[in-house]
Amino acid sequence: CSSRLFMGTVDAALWALDARTGEPCDDFGEDGRVLVKPDIALQWPGELQITSAPAVADDLVITGSAIADNTRTKAPSGTVHAFDARTGELRWVFNPVPRDSSDPARESWQGDSADAVGHANVWSTISVDPDRGLLFLPTSSASPDYSGGDRIGDNRYANSVVALRVATGDVVWHFQTVHHDLWDYDVPSQPGLYELPGTDGEESRSVVAVATKT
């Protein structure tokens, strides 16, 4: 497995496969796979899935998840997981719903609502900027999609593009496309990384562009 492929499956497993043979890599996780485990019990086996290709950056493989919409307020967390690409060992996690009371985004959630609400998951595709060591996450709405009474406030980092440091999973910057979403306006597409040419002697600029449901 010196050359390997990574794939996610709808039973929330991340597989490493030998690129030459298609056989599971025995040195990755358990028999070639690691499970993305939910933080609460699932209501049915398919409530949490992996539906998009994982991202590979440096020695990490990073995956988001898809979570069933509109079934409950206290839903599974949309945590992004980064695993060692060789061993499958968990290296860091990032939850787009800020559980940490010291996170500045926590102020955009009324009371303790950030402790109970789930989702804001990354079901679409993550982008990688290897030169800057950054990941760009397209996040979804918080749970439940069409009712915001239990999550008053802007609900940051939901409905956002969030830039993370590859090595640590720390937030570098974020931009929210919809505040306090009530219409399931996820960021549904992979962020595109582009170079804008400069004009009138200005230097070119690196930018992120993303299509949204709005």
Short mmCIF file of C-alpha atoms in Angstrom, two decimals:
data_model
loop_
_atom_site.label_atom_id
_atom_site.label_comp_id
_atom_site.label_asym_id
_atom_site.label_seq_id
_atom_site.Cartn_x
_atom_site.Cartn_y
_atom_site.Cartn_z
CA CYS A 1 0.00 0.00 0.00
CA SER A 2 2.78 2.46 -0.77
CA SER A 3 0.29 4.05 -3.20
CA ARG A 4 -3.22 4.16 -1.77
CA LEU A 5 -6.69 5.46 -2.52
CA PHE A 6 -9.13 6.74 0.09
CA MET A 7 -12.90 6.46 -0.14
CA GLY A 8 -15.84 7.12 2.16
CA THR A 9 -18.97 4.97 2.31
CA VAL A 10 -22.59 5.42 3.34
CA ASP A 11 -22.05 3.38 6.50
CA ALA A 12 -19.69 6.16 7.70
CA ALA A 13 -16.47 4.24 7.06
CA LEU A 14 -13.24 5.61 5.58
CA TRP A 15 -11.31 3.02 3.59
CA ALA A 16 -7.70 2.93 2.40
CA LEU A 17 -7.19 0.75 -0.69
CA ASP A 18 -4.03 -0.40 -2.44
CA ALA A 19 -3.96 1.64 -5.66
CA ARG A 20 -2.53 -1.32 -7.62
CA THR A 21 -4.83 -4.09 -6.46
CA GLY A 22 -7.89 -2.49 -4.83
CA GLU A 23 -7.32 -4.55 -1.70
CA PRO A 24 -7.74 -2.87 1.74
CA CYS A 25 -4.52 -1.59 3.33
CA ASP A 26 -4.05 -3.72 6.44
CA ASP A 27 -1.94 -1.06 8.19
CA PHE A 28 -4.75 1.54 8.04
CA GLY A 29 -7.21 1.42 10.94
CA GLU A 30 -8.75 -2.02 11.36
CA ASP A 31 -8.40 -4.16 8.25
CA GLY A 32 -8.15 -1.08 6.05
CA ARG A 33 -10.89 1.12 7.46
CA VAL A 34 -11.76 3.52 10.25
CA LEU A 35 -15.29 4.37 11.35
CA VAL A 36 -16.48 7.96 11.76
CA LYS A 37 -18.34 7.57 15.02
CA PRO A 38 -21.27 9.89 15.85
CA ASP A 39 -21.29 11.74 19.16
CA ILE A 40 -24.81 10.50 19.98
CA ALA A 41 -26.72 7.33 19.15
CA LEU A 42 -28.15 7.25 15.64
CA GLN A 43 -31.89 6.86 15.11
CA TRP A 44 -31.23 4.51 12.18
CA PRO A 45 -28.05 3.14 10.56
CA GLY A 46 -27.97 5.60 7.64
CA GLU A 47 -28.55 8.81 9.58
CA LEU A 48 -24.83 9.66 9.25
CA GLN A 49 -22.91 8.86 6.06
CA ILE A 50 -19.82 9.89 4.08
CA THR A 51 -21.00 11.02 0.65
CA SER A 52 -18.06 13.03 -0.76
CA ALA A 53 -14.44 12.24 -1.50
CA PRO A 54 -12.10 12.80 1.44
CA ALA A 55 -9.33 15.39 1.17
CA VAL A 56 -5.65 14.43 1.36
CA ALA A 57 -3.20 17.02 2.68
CA ASP A 58 0.36 16.37 3.83
CA ASP A 59 0.15 13.12 5.83
CA LEU A 60 -3.55 13.48 6.67
CA VAL A 61 -6.82 12.30 5.15
CA ILE A 62 -9.75 14.53 6.14
CA THR A 63 -13.45 13.76 5.82
CA GLY A 64 -16.76 15.43 6.54
CA SER A 65 -20.13 13.69 6.70
CA ALA A 66 -23.73 13.83 5.55
CA ILE A 67 -26.47 13.82 8.22
CA ALA A 68 -30.19 13.31 7.63
CA ASP A 69 -32.12 16.61 7.71
CA ASN A 70 -35.18 17.67 9.69
CA THR A 71 -35.54 14.72 12.02
CA ARG A 72 -34.54 16.23 15.38
CA THR A 73 -33.04 19.30 17.04
CA LYS A 74 -30.45 17.40 19.06
CA ALA A 75 -28.91 15.76 16.02
CA PRO A 76 -25.47 14.22 15.44
CA SER A 77 -22.61 16.71 15.26
CA GLY A 78 -21.15 17.56 11.87
CA THR A 79 -17.59 17.03 13.10
CA VAL A 80 -14.78 16.98 10.53
CA HIS A 81 -12.18 14.28 11.24
CA ALA A 82 -8.50 14.21 10.23
CA PHE A 83 -6.77 10.82 10.29
CA ASP A 84 -3.16 9.81 9.78
CA ALA A 85 -3.02 8.72 6.13
CA ARG A 86 -0.73 5.79 6.93
CA THR A 87 -2.16 4.38 10.16
CA GLY A 88 -5.71 5.74 10.39
CA GLU A 89 -4.99 7.23 13.82
CA LEU A 90 -7.21 10.22 14.65
CA ARG A 91 -5.11 13.41 14.59
CA TRP A 92 -7.68 16.19 15.13
CA VAL A 93 -11.39 17.03 14.93
CA PHE A 94 -13.30 20.23 14.16
CA ASN A 95 -16.95 20.70 15.09
CA PRO A 96 -18.58 23.56 13.13
CA VAL A 97 -21.00 24.06 16.05
CA PRO A 98 -18.71 25.71 18.64
CA ARG A 99 -18.94 23.62 21.80
CA ASP A 100 -15.89 25.36 23.32
CA SER A 101 -16.97 28.35 25.44
CA SER A 102 -13.75 30.21 24.52
CA ASP A 103 -14.48 30.08 20.78
CA PRO A 104 -15.47 33.60 19.57
CA ALA A 105 -18.17 32.05 17.35
CA ARG A 106 -19.91 30.83 20.49
CA GLU A 107 -21.28 34.36 21.05
CA SER A 108 -23.47 33.96 17.96
CA TRP A 109 -25.47 31.17 19.68
CA GLN A 110 -27.97 32.20 22.37
CA GLY A 111 -27.56 30.61 25.78
CA ASP A 112 -26.26 27.06 25.68
CA SER A 113 -27.87 26.19 22.33
CA ALA A 114 -24.47 25.34 20.83
CA ASP A 115 -24.22 22.47 23.33
CA ALA A 116 -27.36 20.75 22.05
CA VAL A 117 -27.65 21.53 18.34
CA GLY A 118 -26.06 19.33 15.67
CA HIS A 119 -25.38 19.35 11.92
CA ALA A 120 -23.48 22.28 10.28
CA ASN A 121 -21.72 19.30 8.70
CA VAL A 122 -19.56 19.20 5.58
CA TRP A 123 -21.34 16.88 3.16
CA SER A 124 -19.83 18.49 0.07
CA THR A 125 -16.17 18.42 -0.99
CA ILE A 126 -13.30 19.98 0.97
CA SER A 127 -10.64 22.00 -0.86
CA VAL A 128 -6.92 22.04 -0.04
CA ASP A 129 -4.37 24.82 -0.56
CA PRO A 130 -1.08 22.92 -0.04
CA ASP A 131 1.11 26.02 -0.41
CA ARG A 132 -0.61 27.78 2.50
CA GLY A 133 -1.41 24.66 4.49
CA LEU A 134 -5.13 25.44 4.50
CA LEU A 135 -8.38 23.50 4.17
CA PHE A 136 -11.61 25.17 3.02
CA LEU A 137 -14.82 23.64 4.36
CA PRO A 138 -18.31 24.26 2.90
CA THR A 139 -20.65 23.84 5.88
CA SER A 140 -24.37 23.17 6.05
CA SER A 141 -27.19 24.51 8.22
CA ALA A 142 -27.59 23.69 11.90
CA SER A 143 -30.34 21.35 13.08
CA PRO A 144 -33.20 21.35 12.47
CA ASP A 145 -33.08 23.02 9.07
CA TYR A 146 -36.40 24.87 9.03
CA SER A 147 -36.83 25.81 12.68
CA GLY A 148 -34.49 28.15 14.54
CA GLY A 149 -36.29 28.65 17.84
CA ASP A 150 -33.78 26.56 19.78
CA ARG A 151 -30.72 28.22 18.21
CA ILE A 152 -31.32 31.99 18.26
CA GLY A 153 -28.43 33.99 16.80
CA ASP A 154 -26.25 33.93 13.67
CA ASN A 155 -25.14 30.32 14.32
CA ARG A 156 -21.59 30.71 13.09
CA TYR A 157 -19.76 28.45 11.60
CA ALA A 158 -22.88 26.96 10.00
CA ASN A 159 -23.66 27.98 6.38
CA SER A 160 -20.09 29.13 5.92
CA VAL A 161 -16.79 28.71 4.20
CA VAL A 162 -14.36 27.91 7.01
CA ALA A 163 -10.58 27.91 6.50
CA LEU A 164 -8.68 25.56 8.80
CA ARG A 165 -4.97 24.99 9.37
CA VAL A 166 -4.19 21.56 7.89
CA ALA A 167 -1.78 20.54 10.64
CA THR A 168 -4.00 21.38 13.61
CA GLY A 169 -7.61 21.93 12.51
CA ASP A 170 -7.55 25.46 13.97
CA VAL A 171 -9.80 28.12 12.40
CA VAL A 172 -7.88 30.70 10.35
CA TRP A 173 -10.89 32.61 8.99
CA HIS A 174 -14.54 32.06 8.11
CA PHE A 175 -17.29 33.71 6.09
CA GLN A 176 -20.96 32.99 6.74
CA THR A 177 -23.21 33.16 3.66
CA VAL A 178 -26.55 33.04 5.56
CA HIS A 179 -27.07 34.12 9.17
CA HIS A 180 -29.49 32.00 11.25
CA ASP A 181 -30.54 29.82 8.33
CA LEU A 182 -34.20 28.70 8.21
CA TRP A 183 -34.25 27.51 4.59
CA ASP A 184 -31.62 24.74 4.35
CA TYR A 185 -29.22 27.08 2.52
CA ASP A 186 -26.17 24.83 2.90
CA VAL A 187 -22.97 25.70 1.08
CA PRO A 188 -23.38 22.81 -1.39
CA SER A 189 -20.32 23.09 -3.63
CA GLN A 190 -16.58 22.65 -3.29
CA PRO A 191 -14.80 25.99 -2.76
CA GLY A 192 -12.75 26.93 -5.84
CA LEU A 193 -9.24 28.33 -5.44
CA TYR A 194 -8.27 30.92 -8.05
CA GLU A 195 -5.67 33.54 -8.84
CA LEU A 196 -7.06 36.94 -9.91
CA PRO A 197 -4.71 38.93 -12.14
CA GLY A 198 -3.80 42.36 -10.88
CA THR A 199 -4.71 45.57 -12.72
CA ASP A 200 -2.88 48.90 -13.01
CA GLY A 201 0.31 47.49 -11.57
CA GLU A 202 -1.33 45.66 -8.68
CA GLU A 203 -0.18 42.18 -7.77
CA SER A 204 -2.40 39.19 -8.42
CA ARG A 205 -4.59 37.95 -5.56
CA SER A 206 -5.42 34.45 -4.38
CA VAL A 207 -9.16 34.07 -3.80
CA VAL A 208 -11.77 31.51 -2.81
CA ALA A 209 -15.02 31.39 -4.80
CA VAL A 210 -18.03 29.23 -4.00
CA ALA A 211 -21.51 28.69 -5.41
CA THR A 212 -24.33 28.74 -2.86
CA LYS A 213 -28.02 27.80 -2.75
CA THR A 214 -28.95 31.50 -2.61
#
